[in-house]
Amino acid sequence: MLPGIFFGNNARKKETTTTTTVNDSGNVVTDTASVSPADTTGSAVTTKVDEDIDLNGTALKGYKGGMEDQMIAFLKSDGYKNAKDDAALKTTWYNFDHVNFKIGSANQLEAGSEGQLQNLVAILKAYPEAKVKIGGYTDKTGDEAKNLKLSADRATFIKSWLDKQGVGAQVAGADGYGSQFATVDAKASDAERAVDRKMAVRFTK
């Protein structure tokens, strides 16, 4: 893996929250919480701070409109319960806001990453019927075979970490997609390519 191909550090510094939708044709639609839906430039970035996110009376620290907030809202709305099968769930991914790996590493998390993983554990324990999958993504730079391996290894690491926390039965899989769904050109700046480097989670059945 070439230096600089890692998930989320720049996105974390900007502190934006995105929900990525991948449709069956491979297109990716990214909804950035800090950008108005009508703003397609993606230029507006709003600094966010952690707030208390209500999980059935328990407060989790996270961004309003962030991963935890969106996942809990979906579960509370019975969106998961009413989904007929995995096909109804597979296009909506929730990007981790704080989970980052050290450059080039697939088993060393940056400081502060475990807090959001613990939040995911809390969500899964509160909704034991819910199952999820983990996805890893890279930008378009570097060797794609290495990108695929690194993204897969990172997704597997997260799955194993969750298993050690007692929710392994609810984690149905972990896949690495490399740059398959990256949308930003490899010649773009590192800051622009940061949106493509991420870890994400989706519900599954």
PDB file of C-alpha atoms in Angstrom:
ATOM      1  CA  MET A   1       0.000   0.000   0.000  1.00  0.00           C
ATOM      2  CA  LEU A   2       1.494   3.333  -0.975  1.00  0.00           C
ATOM      3  CA  PRO A   3       1.846   6.045   1.694  1.00  0.00           C
ATOM      4  CA  GLY A   4      -1.255   8.107   2.060  1.00  0.00           C
ATOM      5  CA  ILE A   5      -3.756   5.393   1.172  1.00  0.00           C
ATOM      6  CA  PHE A   6      -5.712   5.145   4.388  1.00  0.00           C
ATOM      7  CA  PHE A   7      -9.184   5.786   5.642  1.00  0.00           C
ATOM      8  CA  GLY A   8     -10.628   8.882   7.095  1.00  0.00           C
ATOM      9  CA  ASN A   9      -7.870  11.001   8.627  1.00  0.00           C
ATOM     10  CA  ASN A  10      -8.554  14.025   6.503  1.00  0.00           C
ATOM     11  CA  ALA A  11     -12.286  13.486   6.686  1.00  0.00           C
ATOM     12  CA  ARG A  12     -11.972  13.303  10.446  1.00  0.00           C
ATOM     13  CA  LYS A  13     -10.122  16.605  10.619  1.00  0.00           C
ATOM     14  CA  LYS A  14     -12.861  18.253   8.598  1.00  0.00           C
ATOM     15  CA  GLU A  15     -15.374  16.509  10.852  1.00  0.00           C
ATOM     16  CA  THR A  16     -18.017  15.981   8.223  1.00  0.00           C
ATOM     17  CA  THR A  17     -20.548  13.190   8.280  1.00  0.00           C
ATOM     18  CA  THR A  18     -21.531  11.283   5.167  1.00  0.00           C
ATOM     19  CA  THR A  19     -23.959   8.586   4.244  1.00  0.00           C
ATOM     20  CA  THR A  20     -22.860   6.729   1.129  1.00  0.00           C
ATOM     21  CA  THR A  21     -25.343   4.971  -1.093  1.00  0.00           C
ATOM     22  CA  VAL A  22     -24.034   2.458  -3.616  1.00  0.00           C
ATOM     23  CA  ASN A  23     -26.550   1.365  -6.168  1.00  0.00           C
ATOM     24  CA  ASP A  24     -26.458  -1.855  -8.148  1.00  0.00           C
ATOM     25  CA  SER A  25     -24.799  -0.165 -11.099  1.00  0.00           C
ATOM     26  CA  GLY A  26     -21.853   0.772  -8.919  1.00  0.00           C
ATOM     27  CA  ASN A  27     -22.661   4.458  -8.692  1.00  0.00           C
ATOM     28  CA  VAL A  28     -22.012   6.152  -5.382  1.00  0.00           C
ATOM     29  CA  VAL A  29     -24.149   8.953  -3.989  1.00  0.00           C
ATOM     30  CA  THR A  30     -22.660  10.706  -0.976  1.00  0.00           C
ATOM     31  CA  ASP A  31     -24.848  12.818   1.277  1.00  0.00           C
ATOM     32  CA  THR A  32     -22.662  15.066   3.398  1.00  0.00           C
ATOM     33  CA  ALA A  33     -24.470  16.196   6.493  1.00  0.00           C
ATOM     34  CA  SER A  34     -22.664  19.520   6.580  1.00  0.00           C
ATOM     35  CA  VAL A  35     -23.764  20.364   3.031  1.00  0.00           C
ATOM     36  CA  SER A  36     -27.302  21.249   2.083  1.00  0.00           C
ATOM     37  CA  PRO A  37     -28.889  18.596  -0.183  1.00  0.00           C
ATOM     38  CA  ALA A  38     -29.288  21.315  -2.791  1.00  0.00           C
ATOM     39  CA  ASP A  39     -25.570  22.127  -2.674  1.00  0.00           C
ATOM     40  CA  THR A  40     -23.865  19.786  -5.120  1.00  0.00           C
ATOM     41  CA  THR A  41     -20.482  21.530  -4.936  1.00  0.00           C
ATOM     42  CA  GLY A  42     -19.525  19.882  -1.659  1.00  0.00           C
ATOM     43  CA  SER A  43     -17.597  23.024  -0.767  1.00  0.00           C
ATOM     44  CA  ALA A  44     -19.379  23.875   2.479  1.00  0.00           C
ATOM     45  CA  VAL A  45     -17.760  22.314   5.545  1.00  0.00           C
ATOM     46  CA  THR A  46     -19.148  22.869   9.021  1.00  0.00           C
ATOM     47  CA  THR A  47     -17.142  22.019  12.106  1.00  0.00           C
ATOM     48  CA  LYS A  48     -19.068  19.682  14.367  1.00  0.00           C
ATOM     49  CA  VAL A  49     -18.791  18.725  17.987  1.00  0.00           C
ATOM     50  CA  ASP A  50     -19.900  15.564  19.746  1.00  0.00           C
ATOM     51  CA  GLU A  51     -23.323  15.707  21.324  1.00  0.00           C
ATOM     52  CA  ASP A  52     -25.401  13.290  23.363  1.00  0.00           C
ATOM     53  CA  ILE A  53     -27.158  10.866  21.010  1.00  0.00           C
ATOM     54  CA  ASP A  54     -30.061   9.094  22.689  1.00  0.00           C
ATOM     55  CA  LEU A  55     -29.994   5.301  22.557  1.00  0.00           C
ATOM     56  CA  ASN A  56     -33.192   4.342  24.382  1.00  0.00           C
ATOM     57  CA  GLY A  57     -32.261   6.409  27.421  1.00  0.00           C
ATOM     58  CA  THR A  58     -28.498   5.908  27.194  1.00  0.00           C
ATOM     59  CA  ALA A  59     -26.407   8.826  25.921  1.00  0.00           C
ATOM     60  CA  LEU A  60     -23.792   8.082  23.266  1.00  0.00           C
ATOM     61  CA  LYS A  61     -21.286  10.718  22.227  1.00  0.00           C
ATOM     62  CA  GLY A  62     -21.536  11.435  18.508  1.00  0.00           C
ATOM     63  CA  TYR A  63     -22.366  13.981  15.844  1.00  0.00           C
ATOM     64  CA  LYS A  64     -25.926  15.120  15.322  1.00  0.00           C
ATOM     65  CA  GLY A  65     -26.749  13.535  11.971  1.00  0.00           C
ATOM     66  CA  GLY A  66     -23.686  11.303  12.246  1.00  0.00           C
ATOM     67  CA  MET A  67     -23.351   7.546  12.037  1.00  0.00           C
ATOM     68  CA  GLU A  68     -24.856   6.719  15.425  1.00  0.00           C
ATOM     69  CA  ASP A  69     -27.669   9.224  15.077  1.00  0.00           C
ATOM     70  CA  GLN A  70     -28.683   7.924  11.654  1.00  0.00           C
ATOM     71  CA  MET A  71     -28.450   4.242  12.588  1.00  0.00           C
ATOM     72  CA  ILE A  72     -30.496   4.687  15.764  1.00  0.00           C
ATOM     73  CA  ALA A  73     -33.128   6.739  13.923  1.00  0.00           C
ATOM     74  CA  PHE A  74     -33.426   4.004  11.298  1.00  0.00           C
ATOM     75  CA  LEU A  75     -33.845   1.310  13.943  1.00  0.00           C
ATOM     76  CA  LYS A  76     -36.364   3.345  15.947  1.00  0.00           C
ATOM     77  CA  SER A  77     -38.400   3.977  12.801  1.00  0.00           C
ATOM     78  CA  ASP A  78     -38.750   0.200  12.328  1.00  0.00           C
ATOM     79  CA  GLY A  79     -36.930   0.584   9.028  1.00  0.00           C
ATOM     80  CA  TYR A  80     -34.864  -2.488   9.814  1.00  0.00           C
ATOM     81  CA  LYS A  81     -37.770  -4.538  11.104  1.00  0.00           C
ATOM     82  CA  ASN A  82     -39.848  -3.729   8.022  1.00  0.00           C
ATOM     83  CA  ALA A  83     -37.090  -4.439   5.500  1.00  0.00           C
ATOM     84  CA  LYS A  84     -38.111  -7.608   3.677  1.00  0.00           C
ATOM     85  CA  ASP A  85     -34.618  -8.793   2.836  1.00  0.00           C
ATOM     86  CA  ASP A  86     -31.023  -7.738   2.382  1.00  0.00           C
ATOM     87  CA  ALA A  87     -31.793  -6.186  -0.997  1.00  0.00           C
ATOM     88  CA  ALA A  88     -33.807  -3.519   0.813  1.00  0.00           C
ATOM     89  CA  LEU A  89     -30.805  -2.606   2.965  1.00  0.00           C
ATOM     90  CA  LYS A  90     -27.680  -3.084   0.870  1.00  0.00           C
ATOM     91  CA  THR A  91     -27.567   0.346  -0.767  1.00  0.00           C
ATOM     92  CA  THR A  92     -27.308   2.460   2.386  1.00  0.00           C
ATOM     93  CA  TRP A  93     -23.968   2.680   4.167  1.00  0.00           C
ATOM     94  CA  TYR A  94     -23.156   4.747   7.247  1.00  0.00           C
ATOM     95  CA  ASN A  95     -19.631   6.113   7.312  1.00  0.00           C
ATOM     96  CA  PHE A  96     -17.662   6.008  10.543  1.00  0.00           C
ATOM     97  CA  ASP A  97     -16.840   9.562  11.647  1.00  0.00           C
ATOM     98  CA  HIS A  98     -13.988   8.735  14.018  1.00  0.00           C
ATOM     99  CA  VAL A  99     -12.622   5.293  13.094  1.00  0.00           C
ATOM    100  CA  ASN A 100      -9.208   5.674  11.479  1.00  0.00           C
ATOM    101  CA  PHE A 101      -6.230   3.400  10.952  1.00  0.00           C
ATOM    102  CA  LYS A 102      -2.592   4.367  11.092  1.00  0.00           C
ATOM    103  CA  ILE A 103      -1.113   4.895   7.622  1.00  0.00           C
ATOM    104  CA  GLY A 104      -0.555   1.599   5.845  1.00  0.00           C
ATOM    105  CA  SER A 105      -1.784  -0.441   8.816  1.00  0.00           C
ATOM    106  CA  ALA A 106      -4.686  -2.864   8.910  1.00  0.00           C
ATOM    107  CA  ASN A 107      -4.535  -3.586  12.643  1.00  0.00           C
ATOM    108  CA  GLN A 108      -3.530  -0.354  14.366  1.00  0.00           C
ATOM    109  CA  LEU A 109      -6.266   2.166  15.057  1.00  0.00           C
ATOM    110  CA  GLU A 110      -5.627   5.845  15.546  1.00  0.00           C
ATOM    111  CA  ALA A 111      -6.255   7.201  19.036  1.00  0.00           C
ATOM    112  CA  GLY A 112      -9.928   7.964  19.594  1.00  0.00           C
ATOM    113  CA  SER A 113     -11.225   5.329  17.175  1.00  0.00           C
ATOM    114  CA  GLU A 114     -12.431   2.808  19.736  1.00  0.00           C
ATOM    115  CA  GLY A 115     -15.010   5.198  21.176  1.00  0.00           C
ATOM    116  CA  GLN A 116     -17.144   5.057  18.053  1.00  0.00           C
ATOM    117  CA  LEU A 117     -16.701   1.302  17.782  1.00  0.00           C
ATOM    118  CA  GLN A 118     -17.963   1.021  21.361  1.00  0.00           C
ATOM    119  CA  ASN A 119     -20.968   3.102  20.300  1.00  0.00           C
ATOM    120  CA  LEU A 120     -21.680   0.582  17.547  1.00  0.00           C
ATOM    121  CA  VAL A 121     -21.413  -2.221  20.113  1.00  0.00           C
ATOM    122  CA  ALA A 122     -23.963  -0.409  22.294  1.00  0.00           C
ATOM    123  CA  ILE A 123     -26.341   0.000  19.348  1.00  0.00           C
ATOM    124  CA  LEU A 124     -26.088  -3.675  18.424  1.00  0.00           C
ATOM    125  CA  LYS A 125     -26.652  -4.783  22.017  1.00  0.00           C
ATOM    126  CA  ALA A 126     -29.700  -2.511  22.247  1.00  0.00           C
ATOM    127  CA  TYR A 127     -31.090  -4.046  19.048  1.00  0.00           C
ATOM    128  CA  PRO A 128     -30.022  -7.710  19.167  1.00  0.00           C
ATOM    129  CA  GLU A 129     -32.120  -8.549  16.119  1.00  0.00           C
ATOM    130  CA  ALA A 130     -30.100  -6.173  13.930  1.00  0.00           C
ATOM    131  CA  LYS A 131     -27.213  -7.416  11.832  1.00  0.00           C
ATOM    132  CA  VAL A 132     -24.561  -5.396  10.033  1.00  0.00           C
ATOM    133  CA  LYS A 133     -21.748  -5.664   7.527  1.00  0.00           C
ATOM    134  CA  ILE A 134     -18.477  -3.726   7.551  1.00  0.00           C
ATOM    135  CA  GLY A 135     -16.979  -2.173   4.410  1.00  0.00           C
ATOM    136  CA  GLY A 136     -13.543  -0.730   3.718  1.00  0.00           C
ATOM    137  CA  TYR A 137     -12.744   1.731   0.926  1.00  0.00           C
ATOM    138  CA  THR A 138      -9.700   3.490  -0.534  1.00  0.00           C
ATOM    139  CA  ASP A 139      -9.127   6.300  -2.983  1.00  0.00           C
ATOM    140  CA  LYS A 140      -7.929   5.760  -6.559  1.00  0.00           C
ATOM    141  CA  THR A 141      -4.207   6.189  -5.931  1.00  0.00           C
ATOM    142  CA  GLY A 142      -1.727   3.354  -5.556  1.00  0.00           C
ATOM    143  CA  ASP A 143      -1.799  -0.287  -6.603  1.00  0.00           C
ATOM    144  CA  GLU A 144      -5.370  -1.583  -6.717  1.00  0.00           C
ATOM    145  CA  ALA A 145      -4.482  -5.100  -5.593  1.00  0.00           C
ATOM    146  CA  LYS A 146      -2.876  -3.636  -2.487  1.00  0.00           C
ATOM    147  CA  ASN A 147      -5.828  -1.300  -2.006  1.00  0.00           C
ATOM    148  CA  LEU A 148      -8.234  -4.236  -2.104  1.00  0.00           C
ATOM    149  CA  LYS A 149      -6.186  -6.234   0.377  1.00  0.00           C
ATOM    150  CA  LEU A 150      -5.736  -3.339   2.784  1.00  0.00           C
ATOM    151  CA  SER A 151      -9.402  -2.363   2.710  1.00  0.00           C
ATOM    152  CA  ALA A 152     -10.455  -6.000   3.217  1.00  0.00           C
ATOM    153  CA  ASP A 153      -7.970  -6.517   6.055  1.00  0.00           C
ATOM    154  CA  ARG A 154      -9.213  -3.381   7.802  1.00  0.00           C
ATOM    155  CA  ALA A 155     -12.840  -4.424   7.473  1.00  0.00           C
ATOM    156  CA  THR A 156     -11.947  -7.866   8.858  1.00  0.00           C
ATOM    157  CA  PHE A 157     -10.074  -6.259  11.749  1.00  0.00           C
ATOM    158  CA  ILE A 158     -13.176  -4.241  12.688  1.00  0.00           C
ATOM    159  CA  LYS A 159     -15.314  -7.385  12.460  1.00  0.00           C
ATOM    160  CA  SER A 160     -12.900  -9.265  14.738  1.00  0.00           C
ATOM    161  CA  TRP A 161     -12.810  -6.347  17.174  1.00  0.00           C
ATOM    162  CA  LEU A 162     -16.604  -6.352  17.388  1.00  0.00           C
ATOM    163  CA  ASP A 163     -16.587 -10.107  17.886  1.00  0.00           C
ATOM    164  CA  LYS A 164     -14.334  -9.675  20.931  1.00  0.00           C
ATOM    165  CA  GLN A 165     -16.903  -7.248  22.353  1.00  0.00           C
ATOM    166  CA  GLY A 166     -19.595  -9.920  22.285  1.00  0.00           C
ATOM    167  CA  VAL A 167     -21.571  -8.865  19.222  1.00  0.00           C
ATOM    168  CA  GLY A 168     -19.863 -11.053  16.624  1.00  0.00           C
ATOM    169  CA  ALA A 169     -23.064 -12.944  15.876  1.00  0.00           C
ATOM    170  CA  GLN A 170     -24.579  -9.674  14.636  1.00  0.00           C
ATOM    171  CA  VAL A 171     -21.722  -8.901  12.234  1.00  0.00           C
ATOM    172  CA  ALA A 172     -22.584 -10.875   9.121  1.00  0.00           C
ATOM    173  CA  GLY A 173     -19.554  -9.989   7.057  1.00  0.00           C
ATOM    174  CA  ALA A 174     -16.674  -7.683   6.227  1.00  0.00           C
ATOM    175  CA  ASP A 175     -15.615  -6.706   2.718  1.00  0.00           C
ATOM    176  CA  GLY A 176     -12.943  -4.526   1.185  1.00  0.00           C
ATOM    177  CA  TYR A 177     -13.805  -2.657  -1.991  1.00  0.00           C
ATOM    178  CA  GLY A 178     -10.521  -0.886  -2.664  1.00  0.00           C
ATOM    179  CA  SER A 179     -11.166   2.028  -5.006  1.00  0.00           C
ATOM    180  CA  GLN A 180     -14.145   0.358  -6.737  1.00  0.00           C
ATOM    181  CA  PHE A 181     -16.554   3.029  -5.542  1.00  0.00           C
ATOM    182  CA  ALA A 182     -14.128   5.949  -5.365  1.00  0.00           C
ATOM    183  CA  THR A 183     -15.468   9.029  -7.099  1.00  0.00           C
ATOM    184  CA  VAL A 184     -12.546  11.459  -6.945  1.00  0.00           C
ATOM    185  CA  ASP A 185      -9.812  11.394  -9.586  1.00  0.00           C
ATOM    186  CA  ALA A 186      -6.415  10.091  -8.510  1.00  0.00           C
ATOM    187  CA  LYS A 187      -4.848  13.385  -9.649  1.00  0.00           C
ATOM    188  CA  ALA A 188      -7.002  15.407  -7.250  1.00  0.00           C
ATOM    189  CA  SER A 189      -5.552  16.799  -4.047  1.00  0.00           C
ATOM    190  CA  ASP A 190      -5.200  14.592  -1.001  1.00  0.00           C
ATOM    191  CA  ALA A 191      -7.883  16.622   0.776  1.00  0.00           C
ATOM    192  CA  GLU A 192     -10.311  16.072  -2.103  1.00  0.00           C
ATOM    193  CA  ARG A 193      -9.591  12.328  -2.202  1.00  0.00           C
ATOM    194  CA  ALA A 194     -10.189  11.960   1.545  1.00  0.00           C
ATOM    195  CA  VAL A 195     -13.911  11.393   0.967  1.00  0.00           C
ATOM    196  CA  ASP A 196     -13.078   8.088  -0.748  1.00  0.00           C
ATOM    197  CA  ARG A 197     -10.934   6.745   2.115  1.00  0.00           C
ATOM    198  CA  LYS A 198     -13.257   5.408   4.769  1.00  0.00           C
ATOM    199  CA  MET A 199     -14.701   2.596   6.825  1.00  0.00           C
ATOM    200  CA  ALA A 200     -18.453   2.129   6.753  1.00  0.00           C
ATOM    201  CA  VAL A 201     -21.216  -0.073   8.125  1.00  0.00           C
ATOM    202  CA  ARG A 202     -24.602  -1.098   6.771  1.00  0.00           C
ATOM    203  CA  PHE A 203     -27.520  -3.118   8.017  1.00  0.00           C
ATOM    204  CA  THR A 204     -28.105  -6.567   6.557  1.00  0.00           C
ATOM    205  CA  LYS A 205     -30.436  -9.548   6.966  1.00  0.00           C
TER     206      LYS A 205
END
